Coordinates of C-alpha atoms and ligand atoms in Angstrom, one line a residue:
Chain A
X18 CA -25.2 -72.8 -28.6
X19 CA -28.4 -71.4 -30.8
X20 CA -29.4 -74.3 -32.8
X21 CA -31.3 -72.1 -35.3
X22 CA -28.8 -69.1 -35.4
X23 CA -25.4 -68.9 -37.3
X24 CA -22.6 -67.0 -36.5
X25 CA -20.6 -64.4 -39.0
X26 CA -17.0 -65.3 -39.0
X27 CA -14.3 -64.6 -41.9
X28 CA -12.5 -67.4 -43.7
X29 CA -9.2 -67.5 -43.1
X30 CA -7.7 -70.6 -44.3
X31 CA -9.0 -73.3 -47.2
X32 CA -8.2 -76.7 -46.8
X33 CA -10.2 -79.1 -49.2
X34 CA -13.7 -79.2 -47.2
X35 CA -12.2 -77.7 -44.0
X36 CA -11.5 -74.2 -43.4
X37 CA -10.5 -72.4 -40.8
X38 CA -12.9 -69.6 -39.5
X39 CA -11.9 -66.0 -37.5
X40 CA -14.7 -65.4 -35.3
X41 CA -12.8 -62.0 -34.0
X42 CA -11.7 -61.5 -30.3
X43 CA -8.8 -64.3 -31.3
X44 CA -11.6 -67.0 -31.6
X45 CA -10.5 -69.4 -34.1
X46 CA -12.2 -72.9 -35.2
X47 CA -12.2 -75.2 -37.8
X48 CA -15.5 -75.4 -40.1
X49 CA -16.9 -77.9 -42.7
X50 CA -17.1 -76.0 -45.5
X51 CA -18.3 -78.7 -47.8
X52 CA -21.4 -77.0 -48.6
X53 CA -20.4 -73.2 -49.4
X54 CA -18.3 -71.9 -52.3
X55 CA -15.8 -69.9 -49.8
X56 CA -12.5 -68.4 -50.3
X57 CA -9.9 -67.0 -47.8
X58 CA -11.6 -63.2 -46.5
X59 CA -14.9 -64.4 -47.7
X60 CA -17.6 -63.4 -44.6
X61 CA -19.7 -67.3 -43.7
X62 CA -22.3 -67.8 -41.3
X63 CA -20.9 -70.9 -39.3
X64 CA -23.8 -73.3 -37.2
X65 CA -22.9 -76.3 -35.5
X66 CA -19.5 -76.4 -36.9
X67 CA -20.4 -76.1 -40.8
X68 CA -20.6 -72.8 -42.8
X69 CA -23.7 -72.8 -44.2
X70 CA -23.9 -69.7 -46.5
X71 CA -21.3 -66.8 -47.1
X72 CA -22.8 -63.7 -46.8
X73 CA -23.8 -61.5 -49.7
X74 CA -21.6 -58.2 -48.9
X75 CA -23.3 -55.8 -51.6
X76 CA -26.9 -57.3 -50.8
X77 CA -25.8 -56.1 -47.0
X78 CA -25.3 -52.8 -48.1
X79 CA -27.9 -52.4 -50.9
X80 CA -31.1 -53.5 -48.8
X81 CA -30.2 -50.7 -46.1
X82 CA -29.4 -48.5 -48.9
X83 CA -32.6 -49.1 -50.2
X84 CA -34.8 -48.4 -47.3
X85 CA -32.9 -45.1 -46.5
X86 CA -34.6 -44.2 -49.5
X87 CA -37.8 -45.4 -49.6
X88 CA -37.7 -43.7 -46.1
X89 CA -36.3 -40.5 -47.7
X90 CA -32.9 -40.5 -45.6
X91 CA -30.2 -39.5 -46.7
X92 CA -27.0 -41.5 -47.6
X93 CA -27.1 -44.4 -44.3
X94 CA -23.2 -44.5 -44.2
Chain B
X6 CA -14.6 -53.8 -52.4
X7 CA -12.5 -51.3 -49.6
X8 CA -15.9 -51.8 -47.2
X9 CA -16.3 -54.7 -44.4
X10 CA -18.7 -56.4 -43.9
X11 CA -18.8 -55.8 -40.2
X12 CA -18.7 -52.3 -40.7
X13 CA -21.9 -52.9 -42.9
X14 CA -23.3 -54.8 -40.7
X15 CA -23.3 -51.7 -37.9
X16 CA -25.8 -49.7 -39.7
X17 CA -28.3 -52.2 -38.9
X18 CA -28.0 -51.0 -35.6
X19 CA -28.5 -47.3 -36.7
X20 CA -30.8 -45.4 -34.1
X21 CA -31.4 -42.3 -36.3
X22 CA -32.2 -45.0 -39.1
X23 CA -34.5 -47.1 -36.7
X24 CA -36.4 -44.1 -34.9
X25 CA -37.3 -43.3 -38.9
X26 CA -38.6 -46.8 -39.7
X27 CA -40.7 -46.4 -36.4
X28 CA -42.0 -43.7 -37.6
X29 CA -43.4 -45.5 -40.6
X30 CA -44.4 -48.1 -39.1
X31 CA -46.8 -46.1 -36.8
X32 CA -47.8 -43.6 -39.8
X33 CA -49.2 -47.2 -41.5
X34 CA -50.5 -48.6 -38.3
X35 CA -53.0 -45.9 -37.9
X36 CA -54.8 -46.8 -40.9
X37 CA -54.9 -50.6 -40.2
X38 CA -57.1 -52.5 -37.8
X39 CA -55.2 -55.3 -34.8
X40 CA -52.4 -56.9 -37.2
X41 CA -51.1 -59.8 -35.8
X42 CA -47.3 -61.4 -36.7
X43 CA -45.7 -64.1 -35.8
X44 CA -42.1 -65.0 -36.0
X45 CA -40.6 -68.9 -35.8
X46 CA -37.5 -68.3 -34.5
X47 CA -35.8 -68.6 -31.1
X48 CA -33.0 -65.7 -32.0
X49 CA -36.0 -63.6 -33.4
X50 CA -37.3 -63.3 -30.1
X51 CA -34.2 -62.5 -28.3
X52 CA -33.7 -59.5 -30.8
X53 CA -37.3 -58.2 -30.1
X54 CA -37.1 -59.0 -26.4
X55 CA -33.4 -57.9 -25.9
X56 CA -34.0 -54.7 -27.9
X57 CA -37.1 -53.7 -26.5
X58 CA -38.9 -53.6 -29.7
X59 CA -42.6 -54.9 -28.4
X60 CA -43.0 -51.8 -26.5
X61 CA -41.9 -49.5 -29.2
X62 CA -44.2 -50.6 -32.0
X63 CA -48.1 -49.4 -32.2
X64 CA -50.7 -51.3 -29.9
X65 CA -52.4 -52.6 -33.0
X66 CA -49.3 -54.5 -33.9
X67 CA -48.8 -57.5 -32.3
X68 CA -45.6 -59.5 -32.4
X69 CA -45.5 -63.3 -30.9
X70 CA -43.2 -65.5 -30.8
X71 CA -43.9 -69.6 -32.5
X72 CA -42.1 -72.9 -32.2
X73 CA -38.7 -71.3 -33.1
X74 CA -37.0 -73.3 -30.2
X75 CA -35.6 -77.2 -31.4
X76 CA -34.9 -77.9 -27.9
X77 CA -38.5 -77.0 -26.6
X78 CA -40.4 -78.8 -29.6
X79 CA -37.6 -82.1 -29.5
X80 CA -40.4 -84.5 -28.0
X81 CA -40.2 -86.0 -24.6
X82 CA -40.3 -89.7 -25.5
X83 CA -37.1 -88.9 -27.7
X84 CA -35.3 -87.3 -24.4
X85 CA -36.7 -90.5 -22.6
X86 CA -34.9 -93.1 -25.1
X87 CA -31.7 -91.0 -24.8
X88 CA -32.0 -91.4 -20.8
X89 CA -33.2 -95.0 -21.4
X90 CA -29.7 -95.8 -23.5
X91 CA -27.6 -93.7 -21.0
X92 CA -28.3 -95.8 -18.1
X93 CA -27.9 -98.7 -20.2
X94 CA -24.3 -97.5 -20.6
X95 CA -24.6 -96.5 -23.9
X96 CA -22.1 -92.9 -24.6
X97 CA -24.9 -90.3 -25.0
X98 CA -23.9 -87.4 -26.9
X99 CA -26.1 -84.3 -27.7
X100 CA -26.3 -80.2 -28.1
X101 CA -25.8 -78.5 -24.4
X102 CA -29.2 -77.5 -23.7
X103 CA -30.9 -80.4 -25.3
X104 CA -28.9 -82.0 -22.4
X105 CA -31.1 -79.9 -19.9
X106 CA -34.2 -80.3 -21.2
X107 CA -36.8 -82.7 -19.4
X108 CA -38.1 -85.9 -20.8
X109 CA -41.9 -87.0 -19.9
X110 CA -40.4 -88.2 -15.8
X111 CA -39.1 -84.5 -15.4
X112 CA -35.6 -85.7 -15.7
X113 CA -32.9 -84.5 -18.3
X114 CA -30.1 -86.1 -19.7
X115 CA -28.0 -84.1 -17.5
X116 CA -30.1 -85.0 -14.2
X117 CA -29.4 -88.9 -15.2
X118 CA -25.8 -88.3 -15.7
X119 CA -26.0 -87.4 -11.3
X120 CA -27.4 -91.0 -11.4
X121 CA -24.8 -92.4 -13.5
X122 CA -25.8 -92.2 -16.9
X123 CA -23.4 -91.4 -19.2
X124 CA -23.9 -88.2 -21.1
X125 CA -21.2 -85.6 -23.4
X126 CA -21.8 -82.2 -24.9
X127 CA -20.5 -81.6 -28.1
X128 CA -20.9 -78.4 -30.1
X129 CA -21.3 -79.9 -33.4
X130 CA -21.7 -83.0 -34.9
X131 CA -18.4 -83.7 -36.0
X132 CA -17.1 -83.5 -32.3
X133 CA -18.9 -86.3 -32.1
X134 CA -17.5 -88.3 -35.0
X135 CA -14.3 -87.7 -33.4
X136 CA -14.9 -88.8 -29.8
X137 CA -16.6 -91.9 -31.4
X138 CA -13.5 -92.5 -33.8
X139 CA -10.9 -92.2 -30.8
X140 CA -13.1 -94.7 -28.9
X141 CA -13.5 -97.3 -30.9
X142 CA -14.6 -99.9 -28.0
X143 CA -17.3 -97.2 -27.0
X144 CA -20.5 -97.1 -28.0
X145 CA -22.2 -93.6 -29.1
X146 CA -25.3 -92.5 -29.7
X147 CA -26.0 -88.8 -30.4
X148 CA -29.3 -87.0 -29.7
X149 CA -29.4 -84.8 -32.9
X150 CA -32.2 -82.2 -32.6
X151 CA -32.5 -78.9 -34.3
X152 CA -33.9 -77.7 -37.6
X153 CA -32.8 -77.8 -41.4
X154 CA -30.0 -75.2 -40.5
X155 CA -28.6 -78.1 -37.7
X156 CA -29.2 -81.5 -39.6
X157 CA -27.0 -80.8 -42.9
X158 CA -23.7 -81.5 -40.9
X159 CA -25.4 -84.8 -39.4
X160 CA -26.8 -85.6 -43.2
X161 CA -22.7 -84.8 -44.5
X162 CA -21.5 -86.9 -41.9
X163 CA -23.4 -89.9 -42.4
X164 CA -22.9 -89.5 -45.8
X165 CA -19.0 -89.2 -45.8
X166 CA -19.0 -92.7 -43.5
X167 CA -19.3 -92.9 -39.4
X168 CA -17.2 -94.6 -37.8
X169 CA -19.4 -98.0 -36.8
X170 CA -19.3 -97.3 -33.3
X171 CA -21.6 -93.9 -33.7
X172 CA -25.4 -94.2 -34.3
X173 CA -28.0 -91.4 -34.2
X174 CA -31.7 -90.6 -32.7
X175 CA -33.0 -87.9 -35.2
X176 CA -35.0 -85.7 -34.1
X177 CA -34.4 -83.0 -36.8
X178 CA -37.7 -81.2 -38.0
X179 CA -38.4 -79.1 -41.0
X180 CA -40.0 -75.4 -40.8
X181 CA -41.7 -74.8 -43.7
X182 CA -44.6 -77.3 -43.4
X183 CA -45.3 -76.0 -39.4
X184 CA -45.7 -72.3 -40.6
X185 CA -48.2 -73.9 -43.2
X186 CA -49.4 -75.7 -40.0
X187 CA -49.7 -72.2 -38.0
X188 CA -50.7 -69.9 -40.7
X189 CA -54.0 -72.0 -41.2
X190 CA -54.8 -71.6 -37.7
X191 CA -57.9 -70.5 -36.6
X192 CA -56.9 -70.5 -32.8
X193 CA -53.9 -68.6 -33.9
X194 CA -55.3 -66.0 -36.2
X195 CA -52.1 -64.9 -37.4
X196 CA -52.4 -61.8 -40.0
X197 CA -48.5 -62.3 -40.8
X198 CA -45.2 -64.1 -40.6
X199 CA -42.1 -63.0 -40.1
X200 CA -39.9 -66.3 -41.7
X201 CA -36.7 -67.6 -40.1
X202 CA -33.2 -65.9 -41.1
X203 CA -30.7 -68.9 -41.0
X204 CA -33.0 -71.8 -41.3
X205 CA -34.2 -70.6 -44.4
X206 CA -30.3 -69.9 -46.2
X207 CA -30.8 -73.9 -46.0
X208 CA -34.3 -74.3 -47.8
X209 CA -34.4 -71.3 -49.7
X210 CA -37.8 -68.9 -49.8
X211 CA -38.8 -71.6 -52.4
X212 CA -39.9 -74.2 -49.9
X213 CA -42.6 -71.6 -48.2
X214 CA -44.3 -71.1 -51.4
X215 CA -46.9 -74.0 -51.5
X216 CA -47.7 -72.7 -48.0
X217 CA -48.0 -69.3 -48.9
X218 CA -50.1 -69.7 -52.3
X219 CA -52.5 -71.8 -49.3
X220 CA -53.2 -68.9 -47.4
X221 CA -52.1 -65.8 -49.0
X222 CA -50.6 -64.2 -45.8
X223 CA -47.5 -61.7 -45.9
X224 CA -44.3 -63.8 -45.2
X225 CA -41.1 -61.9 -44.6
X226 CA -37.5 -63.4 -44.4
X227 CA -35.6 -61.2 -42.0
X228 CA -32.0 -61.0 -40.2
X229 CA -31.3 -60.9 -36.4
X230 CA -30.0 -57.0 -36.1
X231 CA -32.8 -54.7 -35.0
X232 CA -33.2 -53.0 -38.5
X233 CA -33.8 -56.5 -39.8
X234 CA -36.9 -56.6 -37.9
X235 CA -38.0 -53.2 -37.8
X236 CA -37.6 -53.1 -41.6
X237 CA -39.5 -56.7 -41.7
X238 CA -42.5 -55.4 -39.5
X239 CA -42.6 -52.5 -41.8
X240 CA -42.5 -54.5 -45.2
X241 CA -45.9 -56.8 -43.6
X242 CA -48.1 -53.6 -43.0
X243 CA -47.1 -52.3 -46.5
X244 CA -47.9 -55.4 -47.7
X245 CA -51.4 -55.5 -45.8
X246 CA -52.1 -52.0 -46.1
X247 CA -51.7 -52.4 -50.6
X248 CA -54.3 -55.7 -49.5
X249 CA -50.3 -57.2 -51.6
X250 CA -49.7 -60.4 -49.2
X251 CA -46.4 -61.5 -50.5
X252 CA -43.2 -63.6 -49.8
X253 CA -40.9 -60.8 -49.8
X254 CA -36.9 -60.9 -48.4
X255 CA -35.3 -58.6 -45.9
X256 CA -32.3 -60.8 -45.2
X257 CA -30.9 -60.6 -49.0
X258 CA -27.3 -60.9 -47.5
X259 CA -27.9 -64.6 -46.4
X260 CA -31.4 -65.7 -47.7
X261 CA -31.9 -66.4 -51.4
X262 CA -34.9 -68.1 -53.2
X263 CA -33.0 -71.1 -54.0
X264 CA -31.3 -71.7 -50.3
X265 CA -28.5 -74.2 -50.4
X266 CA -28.8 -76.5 -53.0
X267 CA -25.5 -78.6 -51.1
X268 CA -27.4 -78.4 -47.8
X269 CA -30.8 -79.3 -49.4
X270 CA -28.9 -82.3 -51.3
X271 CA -27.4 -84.1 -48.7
X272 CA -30.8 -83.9 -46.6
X273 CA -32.8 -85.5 -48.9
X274 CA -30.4 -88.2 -49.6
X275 CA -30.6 -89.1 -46.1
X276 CA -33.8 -88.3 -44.9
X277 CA -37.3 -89.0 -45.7
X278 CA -39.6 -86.4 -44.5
X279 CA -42.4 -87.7 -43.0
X280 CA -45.0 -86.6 -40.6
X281 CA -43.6 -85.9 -37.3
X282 CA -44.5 -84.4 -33.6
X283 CA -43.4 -81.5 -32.5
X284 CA -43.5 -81.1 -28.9
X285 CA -46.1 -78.7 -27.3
X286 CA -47.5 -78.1 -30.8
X287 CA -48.8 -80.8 -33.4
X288 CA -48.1 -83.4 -35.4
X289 CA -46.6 -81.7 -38.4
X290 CA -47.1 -83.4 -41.8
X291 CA -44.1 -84.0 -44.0
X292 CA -41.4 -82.1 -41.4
X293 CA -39.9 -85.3 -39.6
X294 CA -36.3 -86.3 -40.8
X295 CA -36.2 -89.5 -40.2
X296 CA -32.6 -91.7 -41.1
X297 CA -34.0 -93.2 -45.2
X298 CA -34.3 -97.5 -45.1
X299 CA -30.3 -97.5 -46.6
X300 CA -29.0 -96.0 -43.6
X301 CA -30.5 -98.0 -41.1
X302 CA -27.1 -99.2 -39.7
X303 CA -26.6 -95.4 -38.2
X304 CA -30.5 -95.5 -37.1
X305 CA -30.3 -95.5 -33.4
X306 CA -34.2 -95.4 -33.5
X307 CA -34.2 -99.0 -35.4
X308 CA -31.0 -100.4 -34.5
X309 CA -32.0 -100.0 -30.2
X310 CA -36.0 -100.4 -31.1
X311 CA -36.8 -96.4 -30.2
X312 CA -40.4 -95.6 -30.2
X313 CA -41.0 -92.3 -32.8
X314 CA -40.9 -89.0 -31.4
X315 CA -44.2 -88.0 -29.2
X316 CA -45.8 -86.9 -26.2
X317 CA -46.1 -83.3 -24.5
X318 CA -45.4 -84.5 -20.7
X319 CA -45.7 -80.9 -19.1
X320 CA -46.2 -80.7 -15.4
X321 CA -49.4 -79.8 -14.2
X322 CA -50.3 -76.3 -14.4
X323 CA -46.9 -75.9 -16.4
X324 CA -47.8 -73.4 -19.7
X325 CA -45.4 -74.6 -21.9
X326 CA -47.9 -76.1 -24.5
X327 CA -49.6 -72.1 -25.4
X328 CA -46.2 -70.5 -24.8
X329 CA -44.8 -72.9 -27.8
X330 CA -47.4 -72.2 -29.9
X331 CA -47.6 -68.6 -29.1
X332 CA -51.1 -68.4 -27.5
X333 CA -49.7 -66.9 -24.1
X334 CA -46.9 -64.9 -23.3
X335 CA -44.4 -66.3 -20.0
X336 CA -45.9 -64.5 -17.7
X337 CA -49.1 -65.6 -17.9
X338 CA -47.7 -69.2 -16.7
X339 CA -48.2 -69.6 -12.9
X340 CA -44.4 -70.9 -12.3
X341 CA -42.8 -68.3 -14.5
X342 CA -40.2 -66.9 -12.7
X343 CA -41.4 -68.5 -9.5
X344 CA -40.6 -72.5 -9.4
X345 CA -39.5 -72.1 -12.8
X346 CA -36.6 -70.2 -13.3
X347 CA -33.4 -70.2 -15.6
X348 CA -31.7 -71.8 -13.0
X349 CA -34.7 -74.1 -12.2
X350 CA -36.4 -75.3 -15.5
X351 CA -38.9 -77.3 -15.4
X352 CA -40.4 -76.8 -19.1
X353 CA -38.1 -76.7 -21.9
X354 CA -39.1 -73.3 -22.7
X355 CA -36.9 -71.9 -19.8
X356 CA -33.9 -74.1 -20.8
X357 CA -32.9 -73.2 -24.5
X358 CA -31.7 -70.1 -24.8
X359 CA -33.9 -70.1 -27.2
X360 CA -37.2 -70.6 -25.5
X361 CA -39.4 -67.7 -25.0
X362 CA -39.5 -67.8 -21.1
X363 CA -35.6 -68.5 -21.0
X364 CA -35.3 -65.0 -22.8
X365 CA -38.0 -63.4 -21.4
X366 CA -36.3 -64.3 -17.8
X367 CA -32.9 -63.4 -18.7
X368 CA -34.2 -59.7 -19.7
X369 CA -36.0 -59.4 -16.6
X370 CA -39.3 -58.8 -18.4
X371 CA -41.6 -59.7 -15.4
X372 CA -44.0 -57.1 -16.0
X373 CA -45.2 -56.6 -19.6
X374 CA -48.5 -56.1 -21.0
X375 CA -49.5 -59.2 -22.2
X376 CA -52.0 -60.0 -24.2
X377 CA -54.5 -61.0 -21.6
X378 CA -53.6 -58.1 -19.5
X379 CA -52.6 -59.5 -16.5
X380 CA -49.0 -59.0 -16.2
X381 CA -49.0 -55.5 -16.0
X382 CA -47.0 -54.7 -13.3
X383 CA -43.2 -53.5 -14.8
X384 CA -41.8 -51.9 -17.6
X385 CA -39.7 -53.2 -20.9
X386 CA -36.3 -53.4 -20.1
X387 CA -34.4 -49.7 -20.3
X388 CA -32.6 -51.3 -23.3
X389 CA -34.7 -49.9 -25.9
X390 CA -34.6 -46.4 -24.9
X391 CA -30.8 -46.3 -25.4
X392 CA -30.7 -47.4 -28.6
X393 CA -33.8 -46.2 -30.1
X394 CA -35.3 -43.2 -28.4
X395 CA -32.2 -41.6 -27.2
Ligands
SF4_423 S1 -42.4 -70.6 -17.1 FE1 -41.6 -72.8 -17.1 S2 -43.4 -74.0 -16.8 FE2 -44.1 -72.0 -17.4 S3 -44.4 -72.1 -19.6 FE3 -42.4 -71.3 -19.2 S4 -41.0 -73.1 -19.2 FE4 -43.1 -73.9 -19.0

């Protein structure tokens, strides 16, 4: 395990501070989620068992969307 | 909505989109003199190193790698105490490769298990909670090193109520205060820092501003994808090339300026942050987590009369000081790849898969141009010409 890397995996199941966690490839685990706001089919980056932030789906697209054109490409997608 | 986030999350692999950024980033490089970055984080350097991205910038930009590994900085007297209470018969529990790494006698927790010592893995900190509450005529003690994105589970735990049988050694450290530490450098002379992804979801940009008001050098929060540092490197020389040093964020999907206020919460209810060694580098002021007065019952370091944190201990001849703090590159250290290997260790550089050497080995890069120039004798790996130059 990277202790200073997190892991994208999407939320599949709530449970009070638990959740359950699909990390693809039929990996499965259960996460604290204590200290995110995450619902099922949100996207959270899991270390060391807790989820420590859900990912920000329209910042992922708009920074790349962004530099395509400040680096005059076209549409990325 | 109708998008996924994986799918997303592919462009940042885009060659046509990275050969463009390159393309920037040399256009800018010509104009600027040597411009030196530095990154603090072990998966940083495994995304430069594994995509080849060193030998596809400019010469005049330099990318090294910092203290970005917990298990190499975690100090040797800590490792010792741990082997210490082992042997004793005390249940030692700890991350996997802190388990490998080598205290100050060149032994790991995992070479005093072969003696007897009694030693677990666990993945994350409540694994341990478990084994200790399923054991209740056990005795734990857990080895918890790592950063702010690591001790927020150990700070929830101990807030929620061990079970009595479980006490800690924490050896957490704080990253903000050591990239004040390493930005002031003279030794160093680093022109800009590329700031760590995950770490920083925890404390928020926020927590680098006093540091970056104190030396004015570009700081960039950036992702682990290849864009993310492609697009980071390019955002520092825009910054230095508009003389426009700011904190600026490349990693908006995870990193926000707050971080997580939960996270940040249960830390400092716990913790006090007080000055704190970090192996192979310096004492650090303000970046050791250290159990608060209130919560000395789960305080392994009070309740079993642990010494704090210190003490390099690297064999003779043995590197891994400069490597840690960036100064030399892995090759440049005599046992690199010779006595010390990743299936040989000896400095904790080569154990965590996020130590410098440890990656460097792993993607074969024994001949690089390092900075000194004396490993020239190989090529990057053919990675980076698949992806980017193809
Ligand atoms: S090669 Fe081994 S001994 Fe040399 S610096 Fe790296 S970890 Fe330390």
């Amino acid at each position: 395990m990277r202790l200073c890397y997190a892991v994208p995996g999407k939320v599949v199941e709530v449970g009070g501070e638990i959740g359950v966690v699909d990390f693809g490839n039929g990996v499965r685990r259960e996460v604290v989620l204590a200290m995110v706001d995450a619902k099922p089919g949100d996207y959270v980056l899991v270390h060391a068992g807790y989820a420590i932030k859900v990912l920000d789906e329209e910042e992922a697209k708009k920074t790349l969307e962004l530099y395509s054109q400040i680096l005059g490409l076209a549409e990325v997608r | 909505m109708g998008w996924d986030l994986r799918q997303a999350l592919r462009h940042y692999r885009n060659p046509r989109l990275a050969r463009k950024i390159l393309e920037k980033i040399r256009e800018i490089a010509k104009d600027l003199e040597v411009v030196k970055i530095m990154h603090v984080c072990g998966t940083h350097e495994w995304t430069i190193t594994h995509w080849g991205i060193r030998a596809l910038l400019p010469e005049n930009v330099v990318v090294r790698a910092g203290p970005g590994c917990p298990v190499c900085i975690t100090p040797a007297s800590d490792i010792d105490s741990a082997i210490k209470l082992a042997l004793d018969g005390v249940n030692v529990l700890t991350y996997g490769d802190m388990s490998r790494a080598k205290g100050s006698r060149m032994v790991s927790l995992e070479d005093c298990r072969a003696q007897g010592g009694r030693v677990g893995v666990v993945y994350s900190f409540m694994d341990a909670v478990k084994l200790a509450r399923s054991n209740p005529s056990q005795e734990y003690v857990f080895l918890g090193a790592g950063f702010e994105t690591t001790a927020p589970i150990v700070a929830y735990a101990v807030l929620k109520g061990l079970p009595e049988n479980l006490k800690i050694i924490s050896s957490h450290r704080y990253v903000p205060p050591a990239v004040g530490l390493l930005a002031e450098s003279e030794d160093l002379a680093i022109d800009a820092f590329i700031n760590p992804g995950h770490a920083s979801t925890i404390s928020g940009m926020k927590a680098y501003k006093p540091y970056f008001d104190r030396v004015r050098k570009p700081m960039v929060f950036a992702g682990f994808e290849p864009l993310d540092i492609l697009l980071a490197i390019y955002m520092i020389l825009k910054q230095i090339k508009d003389r426009n040093p700011k904190m600026e964020n490349e990693y908006r999907r995870a990193v926000t300026w707050d971080g997580n206020l939960d996270a940040q919460k249960n830390l400092r209810e716990v913790f006090d942050f007080d000055d704190g060694y970090w192996r192979g580098v310096a004492i650090v002021p303000d970046s050791a987590m250290n159990f608060k007065e209130k919560f000395s019952k789960v305080d392994a370091r009070k309740i079993y009369g642990l010494a704090s944190g210190k003490g390099d201990h690297f064999p003779s001849n043995a590197r891994c000081a400069e490597v840690i703090k960036g100064l030399i590159d892995p090759p440049e250290c005599p046992l690199y790849m010779k006595s010390c290997t990743p299936a040989t260790p000896i400095g904790p550089t080569m154990v965590g898969v996020e130590g410098t050497c440890r990656i460097w080995a792993q993607h074969k890069v024994v001949g690089i141009k390092c900075r000194s120039g004396v490993c020239e004798i190989g090529s990057q790996p053919p990675r980076a010409k698949r992806m980017f130059e193809g």
